[in-house]
Coordinates of C-alpha atoms and ligand atoms in Angstrom, one line a residue:
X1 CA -30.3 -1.0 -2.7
X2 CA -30.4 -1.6 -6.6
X3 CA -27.4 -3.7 -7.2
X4 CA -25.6 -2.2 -10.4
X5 CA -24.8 -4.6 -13.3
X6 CA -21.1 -5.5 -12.2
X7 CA -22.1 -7.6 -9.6
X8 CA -23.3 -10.2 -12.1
X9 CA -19.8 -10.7 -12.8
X10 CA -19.3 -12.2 -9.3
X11 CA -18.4 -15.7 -8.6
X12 CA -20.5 -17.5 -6.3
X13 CA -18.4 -16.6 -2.8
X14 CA -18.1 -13.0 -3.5
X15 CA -21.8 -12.5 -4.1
X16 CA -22.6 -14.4 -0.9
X17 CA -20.2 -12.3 0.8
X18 CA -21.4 -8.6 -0.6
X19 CA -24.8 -9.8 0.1
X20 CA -24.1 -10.1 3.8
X21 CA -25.1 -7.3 6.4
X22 CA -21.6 -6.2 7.4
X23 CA -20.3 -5.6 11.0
X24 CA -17.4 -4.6 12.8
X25 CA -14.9 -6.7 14.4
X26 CA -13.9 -6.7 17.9
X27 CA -12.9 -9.1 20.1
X28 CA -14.1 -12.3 18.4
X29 CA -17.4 -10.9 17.6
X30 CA -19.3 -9.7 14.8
X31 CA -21.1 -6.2 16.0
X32 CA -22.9 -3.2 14.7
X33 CA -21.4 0.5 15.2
X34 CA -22.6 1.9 19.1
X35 CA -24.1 4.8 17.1
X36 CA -25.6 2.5 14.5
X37 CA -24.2 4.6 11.2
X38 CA -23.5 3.1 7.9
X39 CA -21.1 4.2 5.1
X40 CA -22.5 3.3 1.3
X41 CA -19.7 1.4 -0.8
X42 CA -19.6 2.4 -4.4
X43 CA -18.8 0.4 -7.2
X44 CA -16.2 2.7 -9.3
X45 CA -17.2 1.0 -12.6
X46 CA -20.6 2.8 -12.5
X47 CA -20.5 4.9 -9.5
X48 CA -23.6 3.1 -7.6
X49 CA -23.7 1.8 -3.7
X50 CA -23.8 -1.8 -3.7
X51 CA -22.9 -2.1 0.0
X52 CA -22.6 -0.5 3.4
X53 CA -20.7 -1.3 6.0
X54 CA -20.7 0.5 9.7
X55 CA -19.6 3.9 10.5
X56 CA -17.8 2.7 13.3
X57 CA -16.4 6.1 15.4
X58 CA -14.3 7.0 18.7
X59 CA -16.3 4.7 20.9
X60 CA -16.4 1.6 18.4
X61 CA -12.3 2.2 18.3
X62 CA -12.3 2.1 22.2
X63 CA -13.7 -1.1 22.3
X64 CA -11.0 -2.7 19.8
X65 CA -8.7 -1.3 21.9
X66 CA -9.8 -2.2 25.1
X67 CA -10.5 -5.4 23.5
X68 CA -6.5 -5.8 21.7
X69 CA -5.1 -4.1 25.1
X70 CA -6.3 -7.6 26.8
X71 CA -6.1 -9.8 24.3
X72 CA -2.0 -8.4 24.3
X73 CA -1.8 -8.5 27.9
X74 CA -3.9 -11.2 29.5
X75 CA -5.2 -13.4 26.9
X76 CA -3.9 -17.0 25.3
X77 CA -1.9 -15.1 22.6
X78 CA 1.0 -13.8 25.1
X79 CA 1.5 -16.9 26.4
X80 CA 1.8 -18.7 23.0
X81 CA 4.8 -20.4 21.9
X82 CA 6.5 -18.8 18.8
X83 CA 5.7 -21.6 17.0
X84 CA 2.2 -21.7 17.4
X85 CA 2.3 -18.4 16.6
X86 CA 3.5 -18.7 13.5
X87 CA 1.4 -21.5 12.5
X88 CA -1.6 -19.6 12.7
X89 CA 0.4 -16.9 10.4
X90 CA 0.8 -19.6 7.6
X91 CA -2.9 -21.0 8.3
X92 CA -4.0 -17.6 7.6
X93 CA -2.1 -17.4 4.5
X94 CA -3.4 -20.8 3.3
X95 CA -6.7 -19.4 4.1
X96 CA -6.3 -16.5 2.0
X97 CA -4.8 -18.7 -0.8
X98 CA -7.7 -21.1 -0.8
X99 CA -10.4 -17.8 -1.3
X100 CA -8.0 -15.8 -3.7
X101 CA -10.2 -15.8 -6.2
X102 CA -13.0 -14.3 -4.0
X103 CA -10.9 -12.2 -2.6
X104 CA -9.5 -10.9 -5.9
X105 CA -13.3 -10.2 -7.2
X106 CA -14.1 -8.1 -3.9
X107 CA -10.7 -6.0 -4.4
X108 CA -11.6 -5.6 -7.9
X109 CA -15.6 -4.6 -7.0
X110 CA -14.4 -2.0 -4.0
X111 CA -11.6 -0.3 -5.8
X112 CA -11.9 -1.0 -9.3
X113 CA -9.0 -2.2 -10.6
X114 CA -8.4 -5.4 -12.9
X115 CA -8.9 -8.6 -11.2
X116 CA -6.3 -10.1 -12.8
X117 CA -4.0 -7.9 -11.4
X118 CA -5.8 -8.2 -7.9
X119 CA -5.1 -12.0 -8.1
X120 CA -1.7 -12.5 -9.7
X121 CA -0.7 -9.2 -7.8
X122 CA -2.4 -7.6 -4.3
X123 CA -3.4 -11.4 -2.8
X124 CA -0.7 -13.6 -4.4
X125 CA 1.7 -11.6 -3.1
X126 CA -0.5 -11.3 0.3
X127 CA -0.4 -15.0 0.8
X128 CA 3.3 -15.1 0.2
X129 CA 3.8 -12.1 2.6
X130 CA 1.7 -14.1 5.7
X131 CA 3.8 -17.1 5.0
X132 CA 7.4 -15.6 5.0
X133 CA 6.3 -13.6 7.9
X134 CA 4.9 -16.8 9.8
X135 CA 8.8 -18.5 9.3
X136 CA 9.7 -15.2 11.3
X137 CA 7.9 -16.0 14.4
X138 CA 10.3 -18.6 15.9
X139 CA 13.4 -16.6 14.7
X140 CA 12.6 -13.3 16.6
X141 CA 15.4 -13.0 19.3
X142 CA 17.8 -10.6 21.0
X143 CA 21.6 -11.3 21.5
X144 CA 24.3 -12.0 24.0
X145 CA 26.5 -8.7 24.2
X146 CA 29.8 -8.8 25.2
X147 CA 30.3 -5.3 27.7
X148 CA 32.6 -3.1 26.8
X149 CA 33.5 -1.4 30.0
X150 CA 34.0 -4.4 31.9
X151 CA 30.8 -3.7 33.9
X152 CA 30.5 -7.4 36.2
X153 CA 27.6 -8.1 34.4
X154 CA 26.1 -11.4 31.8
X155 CA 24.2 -8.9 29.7
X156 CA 21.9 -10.0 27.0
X157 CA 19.0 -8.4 24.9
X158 CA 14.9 -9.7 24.5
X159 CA 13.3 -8.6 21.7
X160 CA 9.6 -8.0 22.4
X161 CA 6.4 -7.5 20.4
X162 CA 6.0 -3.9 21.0
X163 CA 1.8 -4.7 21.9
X164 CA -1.4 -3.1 20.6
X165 CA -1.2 -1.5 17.2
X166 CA -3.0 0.5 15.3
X167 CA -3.0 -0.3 11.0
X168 CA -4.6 2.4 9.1
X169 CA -4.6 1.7 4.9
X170 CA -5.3 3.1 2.3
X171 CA -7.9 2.4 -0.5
X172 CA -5.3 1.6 -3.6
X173 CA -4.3 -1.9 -2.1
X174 CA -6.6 -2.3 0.4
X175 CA -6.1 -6.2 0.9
X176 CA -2.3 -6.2 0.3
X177 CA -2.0 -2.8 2.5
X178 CA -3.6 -4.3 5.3
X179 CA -1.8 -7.5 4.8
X180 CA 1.6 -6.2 4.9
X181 CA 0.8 -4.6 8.2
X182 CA -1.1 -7.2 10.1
X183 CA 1.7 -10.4 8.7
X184 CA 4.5 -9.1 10.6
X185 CA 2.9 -7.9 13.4
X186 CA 0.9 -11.0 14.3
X187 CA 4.5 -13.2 13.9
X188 CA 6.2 -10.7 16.7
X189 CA 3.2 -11.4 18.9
X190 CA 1.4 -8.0 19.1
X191 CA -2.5 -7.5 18.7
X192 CA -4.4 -5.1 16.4
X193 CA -7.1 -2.5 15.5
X194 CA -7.4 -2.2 11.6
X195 CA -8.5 0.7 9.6
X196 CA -9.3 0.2 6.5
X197 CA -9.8 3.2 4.1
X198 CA -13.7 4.3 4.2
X199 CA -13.6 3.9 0.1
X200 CA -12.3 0.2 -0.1
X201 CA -13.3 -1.7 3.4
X202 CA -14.6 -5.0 2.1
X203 CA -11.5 -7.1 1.9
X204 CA -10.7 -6.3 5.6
X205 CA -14.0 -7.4 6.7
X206 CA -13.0 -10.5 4.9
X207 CA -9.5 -11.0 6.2
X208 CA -11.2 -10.8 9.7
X209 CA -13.4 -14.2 8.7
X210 CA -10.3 -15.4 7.7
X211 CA -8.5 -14.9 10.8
X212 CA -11.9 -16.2 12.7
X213 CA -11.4 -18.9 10.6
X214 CA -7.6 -19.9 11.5
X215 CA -8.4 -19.8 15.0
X216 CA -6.8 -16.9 16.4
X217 CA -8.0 -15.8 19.8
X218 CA -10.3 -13.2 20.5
X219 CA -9.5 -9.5 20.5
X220 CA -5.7 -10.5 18.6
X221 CA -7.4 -9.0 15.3
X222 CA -10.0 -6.6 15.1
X223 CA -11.4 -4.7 12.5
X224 CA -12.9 -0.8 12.8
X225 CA -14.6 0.6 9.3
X226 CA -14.6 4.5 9.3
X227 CA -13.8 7.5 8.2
X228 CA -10.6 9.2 8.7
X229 CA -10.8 12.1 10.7
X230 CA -13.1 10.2 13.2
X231 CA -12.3 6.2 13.5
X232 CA -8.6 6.8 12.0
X233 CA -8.3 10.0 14.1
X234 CA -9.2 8.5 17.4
X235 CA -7.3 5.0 16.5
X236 CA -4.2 7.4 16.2
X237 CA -4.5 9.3 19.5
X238 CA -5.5 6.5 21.3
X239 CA -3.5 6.5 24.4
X240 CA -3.7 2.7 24.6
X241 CA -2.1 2.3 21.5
X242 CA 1.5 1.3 21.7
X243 CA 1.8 1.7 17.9
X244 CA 0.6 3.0 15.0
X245 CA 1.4 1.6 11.3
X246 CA -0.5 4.7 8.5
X247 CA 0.0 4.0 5.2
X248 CA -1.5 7.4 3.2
X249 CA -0.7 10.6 2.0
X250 CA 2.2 12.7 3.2
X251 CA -0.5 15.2 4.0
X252 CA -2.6 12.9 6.6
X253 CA 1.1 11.3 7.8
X254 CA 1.6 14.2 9.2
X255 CA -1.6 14.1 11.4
X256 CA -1.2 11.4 12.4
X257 CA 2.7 12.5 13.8
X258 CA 0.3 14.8 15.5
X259 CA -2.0 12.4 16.9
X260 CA 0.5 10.3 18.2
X261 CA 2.8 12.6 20.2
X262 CA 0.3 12.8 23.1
X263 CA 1.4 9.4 24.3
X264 CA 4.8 9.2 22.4
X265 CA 3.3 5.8 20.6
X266 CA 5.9 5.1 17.9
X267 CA 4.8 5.8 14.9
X268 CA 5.6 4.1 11.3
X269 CA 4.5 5.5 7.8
X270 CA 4.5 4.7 4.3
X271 CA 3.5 8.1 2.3
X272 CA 3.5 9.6 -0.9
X273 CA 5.6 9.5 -4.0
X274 CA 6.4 11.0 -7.0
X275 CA 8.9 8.6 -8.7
X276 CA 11.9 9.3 -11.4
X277 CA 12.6 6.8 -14.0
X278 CA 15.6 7.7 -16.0
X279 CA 15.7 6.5 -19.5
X280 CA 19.3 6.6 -21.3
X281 CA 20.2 6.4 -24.7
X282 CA 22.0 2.9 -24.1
X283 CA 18.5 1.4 -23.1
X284 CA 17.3 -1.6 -24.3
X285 CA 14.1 -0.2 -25.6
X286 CA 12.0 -3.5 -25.8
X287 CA 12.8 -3.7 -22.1
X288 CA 12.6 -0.1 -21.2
X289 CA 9.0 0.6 -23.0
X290 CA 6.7 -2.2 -21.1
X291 CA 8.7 -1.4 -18.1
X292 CA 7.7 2.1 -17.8
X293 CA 4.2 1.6 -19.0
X294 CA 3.8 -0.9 -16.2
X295 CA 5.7 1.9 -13.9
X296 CA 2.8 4.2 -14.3
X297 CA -0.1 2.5 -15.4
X298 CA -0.4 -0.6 -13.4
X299 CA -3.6 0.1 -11.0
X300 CA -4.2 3.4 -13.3
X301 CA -1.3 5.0 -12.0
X302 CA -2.8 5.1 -8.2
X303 CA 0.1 3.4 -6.9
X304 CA 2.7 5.1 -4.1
X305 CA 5.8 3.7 -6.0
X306 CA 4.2 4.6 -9.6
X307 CA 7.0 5.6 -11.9
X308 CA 5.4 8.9 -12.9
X309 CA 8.4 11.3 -13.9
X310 CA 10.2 10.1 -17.4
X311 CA 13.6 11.4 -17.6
X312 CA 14.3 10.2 -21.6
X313 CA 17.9 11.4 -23.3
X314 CA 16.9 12.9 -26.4
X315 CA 18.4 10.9 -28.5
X316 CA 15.9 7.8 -27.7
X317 CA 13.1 10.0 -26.5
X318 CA 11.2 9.3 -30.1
X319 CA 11.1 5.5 -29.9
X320 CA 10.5 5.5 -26.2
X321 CA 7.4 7.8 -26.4
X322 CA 6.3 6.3 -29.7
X323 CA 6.5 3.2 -28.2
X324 CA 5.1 4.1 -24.7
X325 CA 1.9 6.1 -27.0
X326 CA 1.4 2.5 -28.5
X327 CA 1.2 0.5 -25.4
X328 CA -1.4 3.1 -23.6
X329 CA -3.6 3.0 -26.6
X330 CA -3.4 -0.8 -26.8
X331 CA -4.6 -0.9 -23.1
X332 CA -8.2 -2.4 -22.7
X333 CA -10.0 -0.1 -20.9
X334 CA -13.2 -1.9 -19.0
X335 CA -14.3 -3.0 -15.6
X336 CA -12.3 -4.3 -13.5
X337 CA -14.3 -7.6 -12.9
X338 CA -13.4 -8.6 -16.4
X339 CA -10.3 -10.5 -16.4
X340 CA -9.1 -9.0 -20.0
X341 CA -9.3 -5.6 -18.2
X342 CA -6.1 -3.5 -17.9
X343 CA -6.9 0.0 -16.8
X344 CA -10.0 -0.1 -14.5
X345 CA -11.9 3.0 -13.3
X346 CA -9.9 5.7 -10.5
X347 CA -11.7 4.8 -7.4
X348 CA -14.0 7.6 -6.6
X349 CA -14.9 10.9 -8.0
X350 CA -13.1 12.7 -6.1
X351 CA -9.9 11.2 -7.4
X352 CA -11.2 10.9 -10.9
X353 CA -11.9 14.9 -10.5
X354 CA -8.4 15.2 -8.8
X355 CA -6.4 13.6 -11.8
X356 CA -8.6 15.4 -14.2
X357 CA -8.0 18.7 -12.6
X358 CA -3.8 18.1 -12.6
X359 CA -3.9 16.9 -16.5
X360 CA -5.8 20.5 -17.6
X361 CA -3.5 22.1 -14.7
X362 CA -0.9 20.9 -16.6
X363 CA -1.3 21.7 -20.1
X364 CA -2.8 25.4 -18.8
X365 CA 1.1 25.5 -17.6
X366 CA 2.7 24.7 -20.8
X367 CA 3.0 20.5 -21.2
X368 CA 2.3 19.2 -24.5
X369 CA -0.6 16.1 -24.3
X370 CA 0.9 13.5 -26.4
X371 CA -1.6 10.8 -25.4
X372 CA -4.7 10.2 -23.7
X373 CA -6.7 12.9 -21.1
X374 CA -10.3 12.2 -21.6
X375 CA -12.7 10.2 -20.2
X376 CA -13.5 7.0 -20.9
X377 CA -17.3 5.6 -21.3
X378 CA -20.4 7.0 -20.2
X379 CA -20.5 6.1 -16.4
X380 CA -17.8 5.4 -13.5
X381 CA -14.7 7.0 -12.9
X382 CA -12.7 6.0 -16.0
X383 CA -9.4 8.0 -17.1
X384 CA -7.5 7.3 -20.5
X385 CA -4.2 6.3 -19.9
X386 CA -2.4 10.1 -20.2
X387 CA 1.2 11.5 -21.5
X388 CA 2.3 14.9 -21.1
X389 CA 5.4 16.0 -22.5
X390 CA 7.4 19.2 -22.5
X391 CA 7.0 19.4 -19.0
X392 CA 9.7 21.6 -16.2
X393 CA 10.3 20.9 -13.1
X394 CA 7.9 24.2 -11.7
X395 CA 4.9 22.5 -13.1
X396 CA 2.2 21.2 -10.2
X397 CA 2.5 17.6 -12.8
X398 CA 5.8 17.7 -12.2
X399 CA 6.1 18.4 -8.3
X400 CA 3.0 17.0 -6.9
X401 CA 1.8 13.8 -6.6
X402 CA -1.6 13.0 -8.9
X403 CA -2.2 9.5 -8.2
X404 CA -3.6 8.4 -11.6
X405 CA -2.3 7.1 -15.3
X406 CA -0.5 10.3 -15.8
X407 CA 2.9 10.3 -17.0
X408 CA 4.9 13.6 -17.2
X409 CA 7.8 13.6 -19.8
X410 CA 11.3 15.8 -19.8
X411 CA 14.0 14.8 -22.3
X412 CA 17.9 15.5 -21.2
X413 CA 20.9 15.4 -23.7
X414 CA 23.8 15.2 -21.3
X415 CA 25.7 11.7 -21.2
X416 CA 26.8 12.5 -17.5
X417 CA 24.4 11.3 -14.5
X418 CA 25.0 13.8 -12.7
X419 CA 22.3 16.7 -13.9
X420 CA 19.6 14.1 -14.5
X421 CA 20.0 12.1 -10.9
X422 CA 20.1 16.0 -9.9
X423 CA 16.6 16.7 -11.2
X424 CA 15.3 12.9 -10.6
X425 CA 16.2 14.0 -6.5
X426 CA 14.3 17.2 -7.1
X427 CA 11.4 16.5 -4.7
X428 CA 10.1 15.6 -1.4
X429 CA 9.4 12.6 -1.8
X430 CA 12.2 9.8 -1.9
X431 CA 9.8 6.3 -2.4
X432 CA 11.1 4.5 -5.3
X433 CA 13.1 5.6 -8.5
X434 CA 14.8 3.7 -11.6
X435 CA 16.9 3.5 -14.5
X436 CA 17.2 1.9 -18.3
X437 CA 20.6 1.5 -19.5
X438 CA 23.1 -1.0 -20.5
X439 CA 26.0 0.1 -18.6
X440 CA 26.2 -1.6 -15.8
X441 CA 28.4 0.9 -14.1
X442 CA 26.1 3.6 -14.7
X443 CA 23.3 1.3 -13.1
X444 CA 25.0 1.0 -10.0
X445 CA 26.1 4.3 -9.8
X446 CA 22.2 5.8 -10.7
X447 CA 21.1 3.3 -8.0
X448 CA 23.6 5.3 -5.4
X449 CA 22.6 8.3 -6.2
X450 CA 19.1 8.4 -6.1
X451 CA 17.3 9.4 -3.1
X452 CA 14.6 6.4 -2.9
X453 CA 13.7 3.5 -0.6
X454 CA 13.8 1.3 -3.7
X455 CA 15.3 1.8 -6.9
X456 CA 15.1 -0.6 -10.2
X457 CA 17.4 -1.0 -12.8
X458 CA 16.1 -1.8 -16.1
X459 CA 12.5 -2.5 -13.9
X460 CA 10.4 -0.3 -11.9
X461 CA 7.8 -1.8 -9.6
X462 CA 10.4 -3.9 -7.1
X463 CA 8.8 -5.7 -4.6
X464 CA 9.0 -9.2 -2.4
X465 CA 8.1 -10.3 1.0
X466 CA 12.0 -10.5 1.6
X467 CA 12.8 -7.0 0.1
X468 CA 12.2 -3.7 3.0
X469 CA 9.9 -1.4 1.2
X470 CA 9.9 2.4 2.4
X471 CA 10.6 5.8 1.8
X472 CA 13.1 8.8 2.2
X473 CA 12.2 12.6 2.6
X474 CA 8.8 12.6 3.1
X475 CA 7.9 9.2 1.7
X476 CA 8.0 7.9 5.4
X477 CA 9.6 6.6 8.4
X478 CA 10.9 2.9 8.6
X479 CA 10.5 0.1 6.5
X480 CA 8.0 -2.8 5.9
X481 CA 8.8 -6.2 4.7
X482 CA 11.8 -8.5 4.9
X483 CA 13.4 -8.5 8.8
X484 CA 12.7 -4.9 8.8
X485 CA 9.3 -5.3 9.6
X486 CA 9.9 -7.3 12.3
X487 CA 12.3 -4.7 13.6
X488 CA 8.9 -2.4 13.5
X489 CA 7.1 -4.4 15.7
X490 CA 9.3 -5.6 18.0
X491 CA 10.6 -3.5 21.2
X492 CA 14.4 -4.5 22.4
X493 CA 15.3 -4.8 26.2
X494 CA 18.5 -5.2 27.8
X495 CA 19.0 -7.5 30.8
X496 CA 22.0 -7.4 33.0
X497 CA 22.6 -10.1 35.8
X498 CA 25.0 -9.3 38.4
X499 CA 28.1 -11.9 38.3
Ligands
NAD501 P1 -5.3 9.1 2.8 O1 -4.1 9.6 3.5 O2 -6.3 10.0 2.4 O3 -6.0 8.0 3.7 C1 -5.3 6.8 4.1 C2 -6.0 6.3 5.4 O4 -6.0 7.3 6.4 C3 -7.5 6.0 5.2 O5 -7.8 4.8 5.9 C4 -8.2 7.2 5.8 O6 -9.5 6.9 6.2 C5 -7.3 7.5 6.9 N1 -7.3 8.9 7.4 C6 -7.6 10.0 6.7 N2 -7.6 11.1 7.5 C7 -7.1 10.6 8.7 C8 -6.9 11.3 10.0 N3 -7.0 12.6 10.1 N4 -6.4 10.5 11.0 C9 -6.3 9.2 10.8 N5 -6.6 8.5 9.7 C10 -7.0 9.3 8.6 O7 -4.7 8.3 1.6 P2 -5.5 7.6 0.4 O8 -6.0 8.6 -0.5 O9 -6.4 6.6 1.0 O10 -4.3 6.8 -0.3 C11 -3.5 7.4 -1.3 C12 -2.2 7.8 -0.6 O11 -1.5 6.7 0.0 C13 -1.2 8.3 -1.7 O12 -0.5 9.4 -1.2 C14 -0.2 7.1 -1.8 O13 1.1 7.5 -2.2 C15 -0.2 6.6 -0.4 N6 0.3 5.2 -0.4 C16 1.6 5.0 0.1 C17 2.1 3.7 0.1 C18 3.5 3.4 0.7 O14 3.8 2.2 1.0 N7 4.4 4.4 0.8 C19 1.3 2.6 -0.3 C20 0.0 2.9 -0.8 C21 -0.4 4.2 -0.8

């Protein structure tokens, strides 16, 4: 395989690790796929295979299974004490720490975006995330409940780890995706199969050495590459599975709803969005302008919570656009192994076609392009950072999510909330949403309104280890981070003893 010129950017740990045959793994062991397939990995930045990794399919998934079902059951994990438990948690996270760097450079090879944004962003915040989740493994308990009846009965609860789950990611935060799903369920004691998305599978491979590495026992943590509709599929009907955890599109959430209902496994998601960010005329524009360029481009826009409709009263519409217009056209465009890189290539070209496809959709409907829309360079999947303005609310820009550094611009002139929050709500998604002013009773009343999982004010992008992340409508069901993602992973039983 001709290695394209990227990897010479690679530090020392990340070329040794691309340069290693890759396996699957299950149950403590490194093996190759039962019906031996490979899948090519392509470097976005120039649209060459650098890697493969196995094609692991239906009987590769049964293994893992079989392989977490005893681990969960029989093995040394269940009869661990929480604390031991959670050591291993923040040994991983130590783990991860100490190879950030590598880890950064393989997130930014696989998926293309900047590294300094992988390493400040996806694993510094994944290390953080294994450690507060690792302080949840001794705290995980039921409660004593007082009946209310007057049944004769001492009745408490047991909270439980609910036992093998399946984690399927997707490619835009591949680490910090998978991360976020495996923290809080190794702190509640479960054991998993991993998905990672067929596009971006490297860093899971990795986190597996990692967990190798920290000593957890065999079969707690195994990892699966494949494609979706066969490894994903069959992880999602699996009839073993007690869980599954899909972070996606709306579109495959609903699959796998489908998948799951043959064994009733619960079933948590994290889908699209298609976020508001309502600008008024109070707004602090040296705050507002960074803020909503980071809301849309930061990872070119391919980002669930991406702040991608601008709501912008008219009467500061011209210094927020002028201003927004300066900031996309000061962004360095390269790959993302360099660290001066802010806007990377889209992942693949299917999603650089995608994007494409929804800017010319959009001005064929009537949008005005005030910025950006072309390609960048000669090779890889590069996308100018891209403002449409004069867009409505029937426009596919407007309704749809694109997934890419596409912002779509409506300005409003009424003072009252009402009519813009109106609009903002006008979708099916419901992931994350904000608003610039200086009112601080506006602010709080905005933040009421709107119909997201997470709304900022005077910020978009608001995220911490502490904070639950989700969505309404059709952003999702149930929340990850904070106690809440315990709450996912955990099972409650009541226990009443005779008096
Ligand atoms: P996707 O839905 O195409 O794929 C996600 C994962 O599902 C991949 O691992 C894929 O292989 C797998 N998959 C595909 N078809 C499947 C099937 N039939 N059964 C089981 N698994 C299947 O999404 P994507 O293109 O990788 O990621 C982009 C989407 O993810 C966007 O819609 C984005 O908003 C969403 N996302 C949401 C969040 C969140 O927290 N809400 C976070 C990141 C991304």
């Amino acid at each position: 395989m001709n290695a394209p010129v990227t990897l010479q950017r690679l530090g020392a740990d990340a070329a040794r690790f691309v340069a290693k045959e890759k396996k699957l793994y299950i149950d403590g062991t490194w093996v190759p796929a039962m019906e031996g397939g490979t899948i090519d990995v392509i470097d976005p930045a120039t649209g060459k295979a650098f890697d493969r990794v196995p094609e692991g399919k239906a009987a590769d998934i049964d293994r893992a299974v079989a392989a977490a079902r005893k681990a969960f059951d029989d093995g040394p994990w269940a009869n661990m004490t929480p604390a031991d438990r959670g050591k291993l948690v923040w040994k991983l996270g130590d783990l991860v720490e100490r190879h950030a760097d590598e880890l950064a450079e393989l997130e930014a090879l696989d998926n293309g975006k900047p590294v300094t944004d992988a390493r400040n962003g996806d694993v510094a915040f994944s290390y953080e995330l294994l450690r507060y989740m690792a302080g949840w493994s001794t705290k995980i308990c039921g409660q004593t409940i007082p009946l209310s009846a007057g049944a004769p009965f001492h009745a408490y609860t047991l909270r439980e780890p609910v036992g093998v789950c399946g984690q399927i990611v997707p490619w835009n935060f591949s680490f910090m995706m998978a991360v976020w799903k495996v923290a809080p369920a190794l702190a509640a004691g479960c054991t998993i199969v991993l998905k990672p998305a067929e596009q971006t599978p490297l860093t899971a491979l990795r986190l597996a050495e990692l967990v190798e590495e920290a000593g957890f026992p065999a079969g707690v943590f195994n990892v699966v590459t494949g494609y979706g509709e066969t490894a994903g599929a069959a992880l999602a009907a699996h009839p073993d599975v007690d869980k599954v955890a899909f972070t996606g599109s709306t579109e495959v959430g609903k699959k796998i709803l489908d998948a799951a209902k043959g064994n009733l496994k619960k079933v948590s998601l994290e889908l699209g969005g298609k976020s508001p960010m309502i600008v008024f005329a109070d707004a602090d524009p040296a705050v507002a302008i960074p803020a909503i360029a980071y809301g849309i481009f930061y990872n070119m826009g391919q980002t669930c919570t991406a702040g991608t409709r601008l709501y912008v009263h008219k009467d500061i519409a011209d210094t927020i656009l002028t201003g927004l217009k300066a900031f996309a056209e000061s962004m360095s465009i390269g790959v993302g192994l360099d660290p001066k890189t802010q806007i990377g290539p889209l992942v693949s070209q299917e999603q650089f076609d995608r994007v494409s496809a929804y800017v010319k959709a959009g001005l064929a409907d009537g949008a005005k392009l005030y910025c950006g829309g072309n390609r960048a360079g000669t090779e890889g999947y590069f996308l100018e950072p891209t403002i449409l303005t004069e867009t409505t609310s029937d426009m596919s820009v407007v309704k749809e999510e694109i997934f890419g550094p596409v912002l779509v611009v409506a300005t409003f002139d009424d003072d009252d909330i009402d009519s813009v929050v109106k609009e903002a709500n006008n979708s099916i998604y419901g992931l994350a949403g904000s608003v610039f002013t200086r009112d601080v009773s506006r602010a709080h009343k905005v933040a009421k309104k709107l119909k997201a999982g997470t709304v900022g004010v005077n910020t978009h992008h608001v995220i911490d280890p502490a904070l639950p992340f989700g969505g309404f409508n059709q952003s999702g069901w149930g929340r990850e981070q904070g106690y809440e993602a315990i709450l996912l992973y955990t099972e409650v039983k009541s226990v009443g003893i005779a008096l």
